[in-house]
XYZ file of C-alpha atoms in Angstrom:
402
model
C -3.231 1.206 15.240
C -1.478 4.573 14.868
C 1.899 3.016 15.690
C 1.307 0.224 13.174
C 0.491 2.714 10.392
C 3.553 4.891 11.145
C 5.904 1.886 11.317
C 4.459 0.495 8.065
C 4.859 3.847 6.276
C 8.461 4.212 7.473
C 9.348 0.700 6.311
C 7.687 1.244 2.922
C 9.481 4.565 2.349
C 12.837 3.011 3.317
C 12.170 0.197 0.839
C 11.349 2.871 -1.753
C 14.664 4.576 -0.954
C 16.448 1.266 -1.522
C 14.689 0.972 -4.902
C 15.807 4.504 -5.780
C 19.439 3.745 -4.922
C 19.562 0.484 -6.874
C 17.693 1.639 -10.003
C 20.852 3.047 -11.643
C 22.403 -0.441 -11.397
C 19.372 -2.666 -12.040
C 17.865 -0.264 -14.643
C 14.434 -1.341 -13.387
C 12.294 1.817 -13.077
C 11.453 2.547 -9.452
C 7.787 2.983 -10.344
C 7.472 -0.706 -11.320
C 8.768 -1.777 -7.928
C 6.577 0.750 -6.093
C 3.437 -0.432 -7.897
C 4.336 -4.040 -7.124
C 5.036 -3.150 -3.492
C 1.642 -1.479 -3.127
C -0.126 -4.360 -4.856
C 1.575 -6.934 -2.602
C 0.746 -4.893 0.495
C -2.934 -5.144 -0.380
C -2.864 -8.934 -0.422
C -0.534 -9.494 2.527
C -1.852 -6.844 4.959
C -4.696 -9.109 6.218
C -2.119 -11.723 7.283
C -0.441 -9.130 9.509
C -3.776 -7.846 10.875
C -3.253 -4.446 9.244
C -6.622 -2.824 8.606
C -6.022 -0.472 5.669
C -8.882 1.949 4.842
C -9.970 2.899 1.330
C -6.962 4.749 -0.092
C -8.403 5.704 -3.496
C -9.573 9.179 -2.307
C -5.924 9.983 -1.512
C -4.802 9.635 -5.139
C -5.943 13.083 -6.403
C -4.259 14.837 -3.452
C -0.979 12.928 -3.658
C -1.024 13.155 -7.451
C -1.647 16.913 -7.530
C 1.097 17.598 -5.006
C 3.434 15.169 -6.766
C 2.851 16.838 -10.137
C 3.784 20.258 -8.746
C 6.985 18.981 -7.126
C 8.035 16.826 -10.095
C 7.660 19.653 -12.640
C 9.449 22.016 -10.231
C 12.301 19.560 -9.721
C 12.655 18.966 -13.463
C 12.567 22.679 -14.365
C 15.234 23.499 -11.745
C 17.588 21.114 -13.573
C 17.132 22.658 -17.024
C 19.552 25.101 -18.589
C 18.175 27.893 -20.766
C 20.573 29.347 -23.301
C 20.907 29.543 -27.067
C 22.667 26.194 -27.263
C 19.528 24.533 -25.812
C 17.033 26.058 -28.251
C 17.194 23.162 -30.708
C 16.396 20.613 -27.976
C 13.617 22.831 -26.632
C 12.001 23.176 -30.082
C 12.206 19.465 -30.828
C 10.884 18.406 -27.435
C 8.003 20.915 -27.637
C 6.914 19.684 -31.070
C 7.332 16.005 -30.175
C 5.319 16.595 -26.996
C 2.556 18.562 -28.750
C 1.871 17.060 -32.184
C 1.519 13.339 -31.280
C -0.683 14.323 -28.321
C -3.080 16.210 -30.598
C -3.027 13.540 -33.302
C -3.834 10.691 -30.887
C -6.528 12.703 -29.092
C -8.306 13.949 -32.218
C -7.810 10.659 -34.093
C -9.140 8.464 -31.281
C -12.043 10.853 -30.586
C -12.966 10.696 -34.284
C -12.976 6.883 -34.175
C -15.243 6.861 -31.097
C -17.513 9.433 -32.756
C -17.871 7.838 -36.197
C -17.712 4.123 -35.313
C -19.129 3.981 -31.761
C -21.547 6.898 -31.839
C -20.174 8.754 -28.814
C -20.061 12.530 -28.553
C -16.846 13.931 -30.064
C -16.298 16.301 -27.121
C -16.830 13.573 -24.518
C -14.549 11.249 -26.473
C -11.873 13.930 -26.551
C -12.158 14.554 -22.807
C -11.900 10.817 -22.081
C -8.928 10.130 -24.380
C -6.674 13.115 -23.534
C -5.406 11.580 -20.229
C -3.951 8.670 -22.249
C -2.055 11.026 -24.574
C 0.210 12.640 -21.968
C 3.693 11.430 -21.074
C 4.158 11.114 -17.317
C 7.061 13.277 -16.167
C 6.819 11.606 -12.745
C 7.989 8.347 -14.344
C 9.987 9.532 -17.356
C 12.304 11.960 -15.535
C 13.524 9.570 -12.784
C 13.885 6.791 -15.383
C 16.279 8.934 -17.462
C 18.958 8.875 -14.759
C 21.268 6.584 -16.766
C 20.963 8.454 -20.067
C 23.452 10.882 -21.573
C 23.099 14.544 -20.680
C 21.446 15.494 -23.984
C 18.932 12.650 -23.787
C 18.120 13.445 -20.151
C 17.466 17.061 -21.082
C 15.199 15.984 -23.937
C 13.183 13.712 -21.626
C 12.833 16.440 -18.981
C 11.720 19.041 -21.537
C 9.414 16.668 -23.428
C 7.663 15.112 -20.424
C 7.278 18.421 -18.538
C 5.870 20.151 -21.625
C 3.619 17.153 -22.315
C 2.168 17.498 -18.796
C 1.575 21.226 -19.202
C 0.196 21.075 -22.757
C -1.966 18.078 -21.894
C -3.486 19.683 -18.795
C -4.176 22.948 -20.679
C -5.748 21.014 -23.582
C -7.855 18.900 -21.200
C -9.116 21.911 -19.236
C -9.899 23.847 -22.425
C -12.102 21.023 -23.728
C -13.650 20.098 -20.358
C -14.534 23.658 -19.330
C -16.097 24.793 -22.620
C -19.379 23.415 -23.928
C -18.944 25.171 -27.279
C -15.894 26.341 -29.216
C -15.908 29.663 -31.020
C -14.014 32.948 -31.245
C -15.027 33.951 -27.716
C -13.690 30.767 -26.125
C -10.448 31.146 -28.110
C -9.976 34.726 -26.904
C -10.793 33.630 -23.356
C -8.185 30.858 -23.566
C -5.411 33.169 -24.774
C -6.491 35.766 -22.205
C -6.128 33.193 -19.407
C -2.743 32.181 -20.811
C -1.577 35.800 -20.819
C -2.834 36.368 -17.267
C -0.946 33.294 -16.056
C 2.277 34.566 -17.668
C 1.897 37.857 -15.770
C 1.068 35.971 -12.542
C 4.109 33.731 -13.101
C 6.420 36.706 -13.606
C 5.201 38.610 -10.539
C 5.067 35.529 -8.289
C 8.516 34.356 -9.392
C 10.115 37.728 -8.616
C 8.361 37.819 -5.238
C 9.403 34.282 -4.280
C 12.979 34.850 -5.496
C 13.105 37.994 -3.351
C 11.805 36.065 -0.320
C 14.287 33.260 -0.928
C 17.141 35.764 -0.970
C 15.978 37.850 1.990
C 14.437 35.470 4.545
C 16.942 34.901 7.361
C 14.703 32.658 9.453
C 15.887 29.062 9.849
C 12.660 27.921 8.153
C 12.556 29.319 4.632
C 12.295 26.605 1.966
C 9.083 25.066 3.288
C 7.158 28.373 3.034
C 8.434 28.882 -0.544
C 7.099 25.452 -1.556
C 3.807 26.221 0.223
C 3.549 29.523 -1.682
C 4.119 27.606 -4.953
C 1.312 25.180 -4.114
C -0.975 28.049 -3.064
C -0.402 30.015 -6.286
C -0.887 26.830 -8.328
C -4.207 25.989 -6.640
C -5.543 29.562 -6.819
C -4.652 29.652 -10.520
C -6.612 26.421 -10.994
C -9.669 27.959 -9.306
C -9.696 30.649 -12.020
C -9.043 28.054 -14.753
C -5.586 29.404 -15.530
C -2.777 27.128 -16.849
C -1.304 26.715 -13.368
C 1.577 24.387 -14.298
C 2.996 27.193 -16.432
C 3.857 29.074 -13.224
C 5.658 26.066 -11.726
C 7.707 25.577 -14.906
C 8.480 29.312 -15.174
C 9.499 29.583 -11.505
C 11.815 26.576 -11.735
C 13.414 27.760 -14.977
C 14.128 31.234 -13.584
C 15.667 29.930 -10.348
C 17.683 27.318 -12.227
C 19.089 29.856 -14.715
C 19.922 32.914 -12.629
C 23.365 33.230 -14.191
C 21.780 33.493 -17.639
C 19.567 36.321 -16.336
C 22.296 38.358 -14.636
C 22.074 41.046 -17.369
C 18.308 41.478 -16.995
C 17.789 44.827 -15.235
C 15.479 43.616 -12.460
C 17.862 40.787 -11.457
C 20.769 43.204 -10.964
C 19.165 44.132 -7.640
C 19.637 40.567 -6.349
C 22.812 39.251 -4.774
C 23.090 36.395 -7.294
C 25.969 34.671 -5.502
C 23.938 34.385 -2.315
C 20.709 33.562 -4.201
C 22.435 30.783 -6.165
C 23.486 29.160 -2.898
C 19.929 29.404 -1.575
C 18.572 27.912 -4.818
C 20.987 24.990 -4.512
C 19.706 24.255 -0.986
C 16.094 24.809 -2.083
C 16.600 22.263 -4.856
C 17.757 19.711 -2.288
C 14.543 20.188 -0.296
C 12.397 19.861 -3.438
C 14.174 16.633 -4.430
C 13.621 15.134 -0.959
C 9.939 16.146 -0.878
C 9.371 14.852 -4.413
C 10.819 11.469 -3.492
C 8.395 11.050 -0.574
C 5.250 12.183 -2.417
C 6.056 10.237 -5.605
C 6.762 7.079 -3.590
C 3.492 7.383 -1.667
C 1.461 8.044 -4.812
C 2.664 4.985 -6.710
C 2.456 2.712 -3.676
C -1.143 3.852 -3.093
C -1.920 3.438 -6.789
C -0.457 -0.069 -6.710
C -2.577 -0.790 -3.638
C -5.872 0.273 -5.272
C -5.226 -1.634 -8.514
C -7.486 -4.646 -8.773
C -6.128 -7.827 -10.365
C -9.310 -7.998 -12.453
C -8.413 -4.636 -14.029
C -5.002 -5.918 -15.110
C -6.401 -9.018 -16.837
C -9.644 -7.455 -18.159
C -9.902 -9.032 -21.619
C -12.675 -6.686 -22.781
C -10.509 -3.629 -22.121
C -7.372 -5.095 -23.725
C -8.179 -4.229 -27.403
C -8.641 -0.558 -26.496
C -5.480 -0.548 -24.337
C -3.365 -2.171 -27.069
C -4.735 0.208 -29.719
C -3.812 3.251 -27.628
C -0.320 1.889 -26.865
C 0.231 1.024 -30.529
C -0.749 4.537 -31.610
C 1.592 6.030 -28.991
C 4.657 4.154 -30.242
C 3.921 4.428 -33.971
C 3.740 8.202 -33.693
C 6.728 8.262 -31.366
C 9.035 6.502 -33.797
C 7.861 8.732 -36.654
C 8.443 11.989 -34.777
C 11.744 10.931 -33.220
C 13.000 10.109 -36.721
C 11.630 13.414 -37.983
C 13.498 15.191 -35.193
C 16.654 13.173 -35.972
C 16.737 11.934 -32.382
C 18.313 8.660 -31.303
C 15.636 5.958 -31.065
C 17.518 3.985 -28.434
C 16.275 4.301 -25.746
C 14.130 7.445 -26.312
C 11.595 5.444 -28.323
C 10.704 3.391 -25.241
C 10.431 6.281 -22.770
C 6.823 7.389 -23.241
C 5.188 6.171 -20.026
C 1.718 7.052 -18.844
C 1.227 7.435 -15.116
C 0.461 10.083 -12.523
C -1.039 12.695 -14.862
C -3.141 10.042 -16.635
C -4.653 8.937 -13.320
C -5.221 12.538 -12.177
C -7.057 13.626 -15.324
C -9.014 10.365 -15.587
C -10.329 10.926 -12.055
C -11.337 14.478 -13.036
C -13.600 13.267 -15.853
C -17.161 13.433 -14.539
C -19.339 10.303 -15.025
C -21.610 12.120 -17.502
C -18.597 13.028 -19.688
C -16.867 9.639 -19.590
C -17.365 7.229 -22.477
C -18.025 3.642 -21.318
C -15.266 1.881 -23.270
C -12.429 3.860 -21.640
C -12.694 2.312 -18.191
C -10.317 2.223 -15.233
C -9.111 -1.134 -16.578
C -7.919 0.613 -19.743
C -6.104 3.202 -17.602
C -4.339 0.500 -15.563
C -3.408 -1.561 -18.630
C -2.059 1.397 -20.647
C 0.025 2.576 -17.679
C 1.445 -0.888 -17.016
C 2.136 -1.634 -20.705
C 3.978 1.658 -21.318
C 6.000 1.264 -18.111
C 6.957 -2.334 -18.955
C 7.975 -1.318 -22.490
C 10.072 1.493 -20.998
C 11.668 -0.904 -18.513
C 12.806 -3.349 -21.206
C 14.000 -0.492 -23.420
C 16.188 0.857 -20.611
C 17.440 -2.577 -19.495
C 18.573 -3.508 -23.012
C 19.974 -0.081 -23.810
C 23.504 -0.676 -25.027
C 24.455 2.998 -24.914
C 26.838 4.198 -22.219
C 25.874 6.747 -19.614
C 27.410 10.137 -20.179
C 30.561 10.309 -18.076
C 31.104 13.964 -18.666
C 29.933 16.109 -15.788
C 27.444 18.837 -16.609
C 28.841 22.289 -17.016
C 28.884 23.869 -13.590
C 27.133 27.139 -13.243
C 28.973 29.816 -11.360
C 28.269 29.624 -7.632
C 25.587 26.995 -8.194
C 26.688 23.478 -7.192
C 25.006 20.749 -9.170
C 23.196 18.087 -7.151
């Protein structure tokens, strides 16, 4: 049994690797193929006498770990300088405002027309409002440099803003001046934690001479993230901050505290660390979407009762997306199509307690919204007539680009 499981996992991950290699040519998002692979495994495993246990409990663990690694990988790729401020501002606003509009608007509809509690409606709808960086970032591989940067910023910020918004609503029964002060206090504490932890981890990365060094750094990141969550702090902020600092050491060379670091050596270590993060992200992301594909029931995909709610949510997503992309003077093709829901939607949906969940937003709605947004993204990318940016990114001094 153990041998069968190990062999099956190895074969599935090698198939996932093949998907990852061919996606830049086929333009079919890897996540579609992984979901299909997991779904097919469910129906064909009995024919090969493979007894697969209930995998649904694994989703929160794989999803949480995947979210950390994906945001870290994305933030390591981002450049922070004055020339990027306009993209950062646009992506932040386009990530924030539609999320709030959809959440508040949908919660108001459920409150006034269906009679559900506004707070419970808000908690239940927020997971559908967040762009999945785990799908959007890998799918942007064929886009121009500017569009890739926009997708990385937008989806990463959407994850962070969405999780903070969700936790703020879910953890507070009432909303007043005290809860507002508490929220900003937690935000400020996390910024301090992020600064201290980042300096400590950067120091360790530069000074550890042991042949095992990158694994412990990733473990420290996960530990700090989870401890921050225990105290209801915006934990993803640390991951984003840590990745941005390591990825932009050359921009920080004039900051007094960084003058004590050997930046040439540290840049080389960061380059190798990035390689490890990319490899780990590939494995965890592949496992998550294969497991998610495995636990999807066919009845959830074709649930007619859930379809009106799924279509309404998807319609709202893309109406607001086209409006805000035009407002930001961004190219609609193919950015309009890249607004997938995925890992973060599943994670937050599973966190909603049964007493807070409104009945109409079922797991069928989650599955349908995820599949619809991914399929729309797939066709948008396949029929994108724009050419991939041939110009290599500007190399940072002593920091090879992967």
